Short mmCIF file of N, CA and C in Angstrom, two decimals:
data_model
loop_
_atom_site.label_atom_id
_atom_site.label_comp_id
_atom_site.label_asym_id
_atom_site.label_seq_id
_atom_site.Cartn_x
_atom_site.Cartn_y
_atom_site.Cartn_z
N GLN A 1 8.52 -24.21 -24.26
CA GLN A 1 9.54 -23.61 -23.41
C GLN A 1 10.58 -22.91 -24.28
N VAL A 2 10.88 -21.69 -23.88
CA VAL A 2 11.83 -20.89 -24.63
C VAL A 2 13.25 -21.20 -24.18
N GLN A 3 14.12 -21.40 -25.14
CA GLN A 3 15.53 -21.60 -24.84
C GLN A 3 16.38 -20.79 -25.80
N LEU A 4 17.38 -20.14 -25.25
CA LEU A 4 18.41 -19.48 -26.04
C LEU A 4 19.73 -20.11 -25.64
N VAL A 5 20.42 -20.69 -26.59
CA VAL A 5 21.66 -21.40 -26.29
C VAL A 5 22.80 -20.77 -27.06
N GLU A 6 23.74 -20.20 -26.30
CA GLU A 6 24.91 -19.57 -26.91
C GLU A 6 26.02 -20.59 -27.11
N SER A 7 26.82 -20.37 -28.14
CA SER A 7 27.99 -21.20 -28.39
C SER A 7 29.04 -20.37 -29.11
N GLY A 8 30.26 -20.89 -29.14
CA GLY A 8 31.32 -20.23 -29.88
C GLY A 8 32.33 -19.47 -29.05
N GLY A 9 32.09 -19.39 -27.75
CA GLY A 9 33.06 -18.70 -26.90
C GLY A 9 34.35 -19.48 -26.77
N GLY A 10 35.36 -18.82 -26.20
CA GLY A 10 36.64 -19.47 -26.00
C GLY A 10 37.73 -18.46 -25.75
N ALA A 11 38.96 -18.92 -25.84
CA ALA A 11 40.12 -18.06 -25.62
C ALA A 11 40.74 -17.67 -26.95
N VAL A 12 41.13 -16.42 -27.06
CA VAL A 12 41.72 -15.91 -28.29
C VAL A 12 42.73 -14.84 -27.94
N GLN A 13 43.71 -14.66 -28.78
CA GLN A 13 44.71 -13.62 -28.56
C GLN A 13 44.18 -12.27 -29.02
N PRO A 14 44.71 -11.19 -28.47
CA PRO A 14 44.32 -9.86 -28.95
C PRO A 14 44.52 -9.74 -30.46
N GLY A 15 43.54 -9.13 -31.11
CA GLY A 15 43.56 -9.01 -32.56
C GLY A 15 42.87 -10.15 -33.28
N GLY A 16 42.53 -11.19 -32.54
CA GLY A 16 41.88 -12.34 -33.15
C GLY A 16 40.39 -12.17 -33.32
N SER A 17 39.76 -13.24 -33.78
CA SER A 17 38.32 -13.21 -34.06
C SER A 17 37.62 -14.41 -33.44
N LEU A 18 36.36 -14.20 -33.14
CA LEU A 18 35.48 -15.28 -32.69
C LEU A 18 34.10 -15.04 -33.27
N ARG A 19 33.36 -16.12 -33.39
CA ARG A 19 31.99 -16.03 -33.90
C ARG A 19 31.08 -16.73 -32.90
N LEU A 20 30.19 -15.95 -32.30
CA LEU A 20 29.24 -16.49 -31.33
C LEU A 20 27.90 -16.75 -32.03
N SER A 21 27.25 -17.80 -31.62
CA SER A 21 25.92 -18.11 -32.14
C SER A 21 24.93 -18.27 -31.00
N CYS A 22 23.70 -17.91 -31.30
CA CYS A 22 22.60 -18.06 -30.35
C CYS A 22 21.50 -18.82 -31.07
N ALA A 23 21.27 -20.03 -30.62
CA ALA A 23 20.21 -20.85 -31.22
C ALA A 23 18.95 -20.73 -30.38
N ALA A 24 17.87 -20.33 -31.01
CA ALA A 24 16.61 -20.11 -30.30
C ALA A 24 15.62 -21.24 -30.56
N SER A 25 14.92 -21.62 -29.52
CA SER A 25 13.82 -22.56 -29.65
C SER A 25 12.66 -22.05 -28.80
N GLY A 26 11.46 -22.31 -29.26
CA GLY A 26 10.29 -21.84 -28.54
C GLY A 26 9.85 -20.44 -28.92
N ILE A 27 10.68 -19.75 -29.65
CA ILE A 27 10.34 -18.43 -30.19
C ILE A 27 10.86 -18.35 -31.62
N THR A 28 10.37 -17.35 -32.35
CA THR A 28 10.88 -17.07 -33.69
C THR A 28 11.65 -15.77 -33.63
N VAL A 29 12.92 -15.81 -33.95
CA VAL A 29 13.80 -14.65 -33.72
C VAL A 29 13.35 -13.42 -34.50
N THR A 30 12.62 -13.62 -35.60
CA THR A 30 12.16 -12.47 -36.37
C THR A 30 11.10 -11.67 -35.63
N ASN A 31 10.51 -12.26 -34.61
CA ASN A 31 9.48 -11.57 -33.84
C ASN A 31 10.03 -10.84 -32.61
N TYR A 32 11.33 -10.86 -32.46
CA TYR A 32 11.97 -10.29 -31.29
C TYR A 32 13.12 -9.38 -31.69
N ALA A 33 13.39 -8.42 -30.82
CA ALA A 33 14.66 -7.70 -30.92
C ALA A 33 15.69 -8.58 -30.25
N MET A 34 16.68 -9.01 -31.02
CA MET A 34 17.69 -9.93 -30.53
C MET A 34 18.97 -9.14 -30.22
N SER A 35 19.52 -9.41 -29.07
CA SER A 35 20.69 -8.65 -28.62
C SER A 35 21.75 -9.56 -28.04
N TRP A 36 22.95 -9.05 -28.05
CA TRP A 36 24.06 -9.65 -27.31
C TRP A 36 24.47 -8.67 -26.22
N TYR A 37 24.43 -9.13 -25.00
CA TYR A 37 24.94 -8.38 -23.87
C TYR A 37 26.22 -9.05 -23.41
N ARG A 38 26.99 -8.32 -22.64
CA ARG A 38 28.19 -8.91 -22.07
C ARG A 38 28.42 -8.40 -20.67
N GLN A 39 29.05 -9.22 -19.88
CA GLN A 39 29.37 -8.85 -18.50
C GLN A 39 30.80 -9.23 -18.21
N ALA A 40 31.62 -8.21 -18.03
CA ALA A 40 33.02 -8.41 -17.70
C ALA A 40 33.15 -8.65 -16.20
N PRO A 41 34.24 -9.28 -15.77
CA PRO A 41 34.44 -9.53 -14.34
C PRO A 41 34.36 -8.25 -13.52
N GLY A 42 33.53 -8.25 -12.51
CA GLY A 42 33.42 -7.09 -11.63
C GLY A 42 32.62 -5.93 -12.19
N LYS A 43 32.00 -6.13 -13.35
CA LYS A 43 31.24 -5.04 -13.97
C LYS A 43 29.79 -5.46 -14.20
N GLU A 44 28.96 -4.46 -14.48
CA GLU A 44 27.57 -4.74 -14.76
C GLU A 44 27.40 -5.23 -16.20
N ARG A 45 26.30 -5.91 -16.44
CA ARG A 45 26.00 -6.38 -17.78
C ARG A 45 25.70 -5.17 -18.66
N GLU A 46 26.24 -5.18 -19.88
CA GLU A 46 26.03 -4.07 -20.80
C GLU A 46 25.62 -4.59 -22.17
N LEU A 47 24.90 -3.76 -22.89
CA LEU A 47 24.48 -4.11 -24.23
C LEU A 47 25.64 -3.93 -25.19
N ALA A 48 25.90 -4.96 -25.98
CA ALA A 48 26.95 -4.87 -26.99
C ALA A 48 26.35 -4.56 -28.36
N GLU A 49 25.36 -5.38 -28.75
CA GLU A 49 24.74 -5.18 -30.06
C GLU A 49 23.31 -5.67 -30.04
N ARG A 50 22.51 -5.05 -30.91
CA ARG A 50 21.10 -5.43 -31.03
C ARG A 50 20.68 -5.36 -32.49
N ILE A 51 19.85 -6.31 -32.87
CA ILE A 51 19.21 -6.25 -34.18
C ILE A 51 17.72 -6.25 -33.95
N THR A 52 17.04 -5.30 -34.54
CA THR A 52 15.62 -5.14 -34.25
C THR A 52 14.76 -6.02 -35.15
N THR A 53 13.48 -6.05 -34.83
CA THR A 53 12.56 -6.90 -35.58
C THR A 53 12.18 -6.28 -36.90
N ILE A 54 11.84 -5.00 -36.89
CA ILE A 54 11.35 -4.35 -38.10
C ILE A 54 12.52 -3.82 -38.92
N GLY A 55 12.68 -4.36 -40.10
CA GLY A 55 13.72 -3.87 -41.00
C GLY A 55 15.11 -4.39 -40.67
N GLY A 56 15.24 -5.02 -39.53
CA GLY A 56 16.55 -5.57 -39.20
C GLY A 56 17.60 -4.53 -38.91
N SER A 57 17.18 -3.33 -38.48
CA SER A 57 18.18 -2.32 -38.17
C SER A 57 18.99 -2.75 -36.95
N THR A 58 20.19 -2.25 -36.85
CA THR A 58 21.10 -2.69 -35.80
C THR A 58 21.57 -1.53 -34.95
N TYR A 59 21.95 -1.86 -33.74
CA TYR A 59 22.53 -0.89 -32.81
C TYR A 59 23.84 -1.47 -32.31
N TYR A 60 24.87 -0.65 -32.27
CA TYR A 60 26.16 -1.09 -31.78
C TYR A 60 26.62 -0.15 -30.66
N ALA A 61 27.12 -0.72 -29.59
CA ALA A 61 27.75 0.10 -28.58
C ALA A 61 29.02 0.72 -29.14
N ASP A 62 29.38 1.89 -28.67
CA ASP A 62 30.57 2.57 -29.18
C ASP A 62 31.82 1.70 -29.04
N SER A 63 31.86 0.92 -28.00
CA SER A 63 33.06 0.14 -27.71
C SER A 63 33.29 -0.98 -28.73
N VAL A 64 32.24 -1.37 -29.48
CA VAL A 64 32.40 -2.47 -30.42
C VAL A 64 32.16 -2.03 -31.86
N GLN A 65 31.80 -0.76 -32.04
CA GLN A 65 31.51 -0.24 -33.39
C GLN A 65 32.68 -0.50 -34.33
N GLY A 66 32.37 -1.06 -35.49
CA GLY A 66 33.39 -1.32 -36.49
C GLY A 66 34.14 -2.62 -36.30
N ARG A 67 33.93 -3.27 -35.18
CA ARG A 67 34.65 -4.54 -34.92
C ARG A 67 33.69 -5.72 -34.82
N PHE A 68 32.51 -5.51 -34.29
CA PHE A 68 31.53 -6.57 -34.10
C PHE A 68 30.39 -6.39 -35.10
N THR A 69 29.84 -7.51 -35.54
CA THR A 69 28.70 -7.48 -36.46
C THR A 69 27.66 -8.50 -36.01
N ILE A 70 26.44 -8.05 -35.86
CA ILE A 70 25.35 -8.95 -35.50
C ILE A 70 24.55 -9.29 -36.75
N SER A 71 24.10 -10.51 -36.83
CA SER A 71 23.28 -10.92 -37.96
C SER A 71 22.28 -11.97 -37.51
N ARG A 72 21.27 -12.15 -38.32
CA ARG A 72 20.19 -13.08 -37.97
C ARG A 72 19.95 -14.02 -39.15
N ASP A 73 19.87 -15.29 -38.86
CA ASP A 73 19.56 -16.30 -39.88
C ASP A 73 18.14 -16.79 -39.61
N ASN A 74 17.20 -16.29 -40.38
CA ASN A 74 15.80 -16.61 -40.12
C ASN A 74 15.50 -18.10 -40.36
N ALA A 75 16.14 -18.68 -41.34
CA ALA A 75 15.89 -20.09 -41.65
C ALA A 75 16.36 -21.00 -40.52
N LYS A 76 17.47 -20.62 -39.90
CA LYS A 76 18.02 -21.45 -38.82
C LYS A 76 17.54 -20.99 -37.44
N ASN A 77 16.84 -19.86 -37.42
CA ASN A 77 16.35 -19.29 -36.16
C ASN A 77 17.50 -19.03 -35.19
N THR A 78 18.55 -18.44 -35.73
CA THR A 78 19.74 -18.14 -34.92
C THR A 78 20.17 -16.69 -35.11
N VAL A 79 20.93 -16.22 -34.15
CA VAL A 79 21.55 -14.90 -34.22
C VAL A 79 23.04 -15.10 -33.98
N THR A 80 23.82 -14.40 -34.77
CA THR A 80 25.27 -14.57 -34.73
C THR A 80 25.94 -13.24 -34.41
N LEU A 81 27.03 -13.32 -33.66
CA LEU A 81 27.85 -12.15 -33.38
C LEU A 81 29.26 -12.45 -33.87
N GLN A 82 29.66 -11.77 -34.92
CA GLN A 82 31.02 -11.89 -35.44
C GLN A 82 31.88 -10.83 -34.77
N MET A 83 32.92 -11.28 -34.09
CA MET A 83 33.78 -10.37 -33.34
C MET A 83 35.17 -10.39 -33.94
N ASN A 84 35.63 -9.26 -34.43
CA ASN A 84 36.95 -9.13 -35.01
C ASN A 84 37.79 -8.15 -34.20
N SER A 85 39.07 -8.18 -34.42
CA SER A 85 39.99 -7.25 -33.75
C SER A 85 39.74 -7.21 -32.25
N LEU A 86 39.66 -8.38 -31.67
CA LEU A 86 39.32 -8.47 -30.26
C LEU A 86 40.39 -7.84 -29.38
N LYS A 87 39.93 -7.22 -28.30
CA LYS A 87 40.80 -6.55 -27.35
C LYS A 87 40.65 -7.22 -25.98
N ARG A 88 41.63 -7.00 -25.13
CA ARG A 88 41.56 -7.60 -23.80
C ARG A 88 40.28 -7.17 -23.07
N GLU A 89 39.87 -5.95 -23.30
CA GLU A 89 38.68 -5.45 -22.62
C GLU A 89 37.38 -6.05 -23.14
N ASP A 90 37.47 -6.87 -24.18
CA ASP A 90 36.29 -7.58 -24.65
C ASP A 90 36.04 -8.86 -23.86
N THR A 91 36.98 -9.19 -22.98
CA THR A 91 36.82 -10.37 -22.14
C THR A 91 35.57 -10.24 -21.29
N ALA A 92 34.67 -11.21 -21.41
CA ALA A 92 33.39 -11.15 -20.70
C ALA A 92 32.61 -12.42 -20.97
N VAL A 93 31.55 -12.58 -20.21
CA VAL A 93 30.54 -13.58 -20.54
C VAL A 93 29.53 -12.90 -21.45
N TYR A 94 29.26 -13.51 -22.58
CA TYR A 94 28.35 -12.93 -23.57
C TYR A 94 27.00 -13.66 -23.49
N TYR A 95 25.95 -12.88 -23.40
CA TYR A 95 24.60 -13.41 -23.25
C TYR A 95 23.73 -13.02 -24.44
N CYS A 96 22.95 -13.97 -24.88
CA CYS A 96 21.95 -13.72 -25.91
C CYS A 96 20.64 -13.31 -25.24
N ASN A 97 19.98 -12.31 -25.80
CA ASN A 97 18.72 -11.81 -25.24
C ASN A 97 17.68 -11.66 -26.35
N ALA A 98 16.44 -12.05 -26.03
CA ALA A 98 15.30 -11.82 -26.92
C ALA A 98 14.29 -10.95 -26.19
N HIS A 99 13.87 -9.88 -26.82
CA HIS A 99 12.97 -8.91 -26.20
C HIS A 99 11.82 -8.63 -27.16
N ASP A 100 10.58 -8.75 -26.63
CA ASP A 100 9.44 -8.46 -27.50
C ASP A 100 8.79 -7.14 -27.12
N ARG A 101 7.81 -6.73 -27.90
CA ARG A 101 7.18 -5.42 -27.73
C ARG A 101 6.33 -5.34 -26.48
N TYR A 102 6.08 -6.49 -25.83
CA TYR A 102 5.30 -6.50 -24.60
C TYR A 102 6.20 -6.42 -23.37
N GLY A 103 7.48 -6.33 -23.59
CA GLY A 103 8.40 -6.23 -22.48
C GLY A 103 8.92 -7.54 -21.95
N THR A 104 8.65 -8.61 -22.66
CA THR A 104 9.13 -9.93 -22.24
C THR A 104 10.58 -10.11 -22.65
N ASP A 105 11.38 -10.60 -21.74
CA ASP A 105 12.80 -10.87 -22.00
C ASP A 105 13.13 -12.33 -21.74
N TYR A 106 13.91 -12.88 -22.65
CA TYR A 106 14.46 -14.21 -22.47
C TYR A 106 15.98 -14.11 -22.56
N TRP A 107 16.65 -14.93 -21.76
CA TRP A 107 18.12 -14.89 -21.70
C TRP A 107 18.70 -16.28 -21.87
N GLY A 108 19.86 -16.34 -22.51
CA GLY A 108 20.63 -17.55 -22.51
C GLY A 108 21.50 -17.61 -21.27
N LYS A 109 22.24 -18.69 -21.13
CA LYS A 109 23.08 -18.87 -19.94
C LYS A 109 24.46 -18.25 -20.11
N GLY A 110 24.80 -17.87 -21.32
CA GLY A 110 26.04 -17.17 -21.56
C GLY A 110 27.17 -18.06 -22.05
N THR A 111 28.11 -17.42 -22.72
CA THR A 111 29.32 -18.11 -23.18
C THR A 111 30.51 -17.20 -22.91
N LEU A 112 31.58 -17.77 -22.40
CA LEU A 112 32.74 -16.99 -21.96
C LEU A 112 33.69 -16.72 -23.11
N VAL A 113 34.07 -15.47 -23.25
CA VAL A 113 35.09 -15.05 -24.21
C VAL A 113 36.26 -14.48 -23.42
N THR A 114 37.44 -15.03 -23.65
CA THR A 114 38.64 -14.57 -22.97
C THR A 114 39.66 -14.12 -24.01
N VAL A 115 40.05 -12.86 -23.92
CA VAL A 115 41.04 -12.31 -24.84
C VAL A 115 42.31 -12.07 -24.06
N SER A 116 43.33 -12.85 -24.38
CA SER A 116 44.56 -12.78 -23.60
C SER A 116 45.71 -13.32 -24.44
N SER A 117 46.87 -12.74 -24.19
CA SER A 117 48.06 -13.24 -24.87
C SER A 117 48.79 -14.27 -24.01
#
């Protein structure tokens, strides 16, 4: 059974930092394109960052470019999202996603990030 478990969410002031982790079981993260999506209140889920399987190339949404960094720890089978210079508009539920070349998607249950003073 595949499980993606996010952790590290919480409340932080604008300008602060948080580090989200996604622990995978039942799959090997190196065989998947691993992504972080987010869904703000009243909005649709959007892609924040992705790290691909081949070469580990990354994709960043314009809204997080230069502030967020995705990385993968193959030994721990985890994916991490380092979020710096957080803004109020980063407030959202953050979801971990694993996508393979056959079109299969797995999702975590999400972790809430609240940026507020």
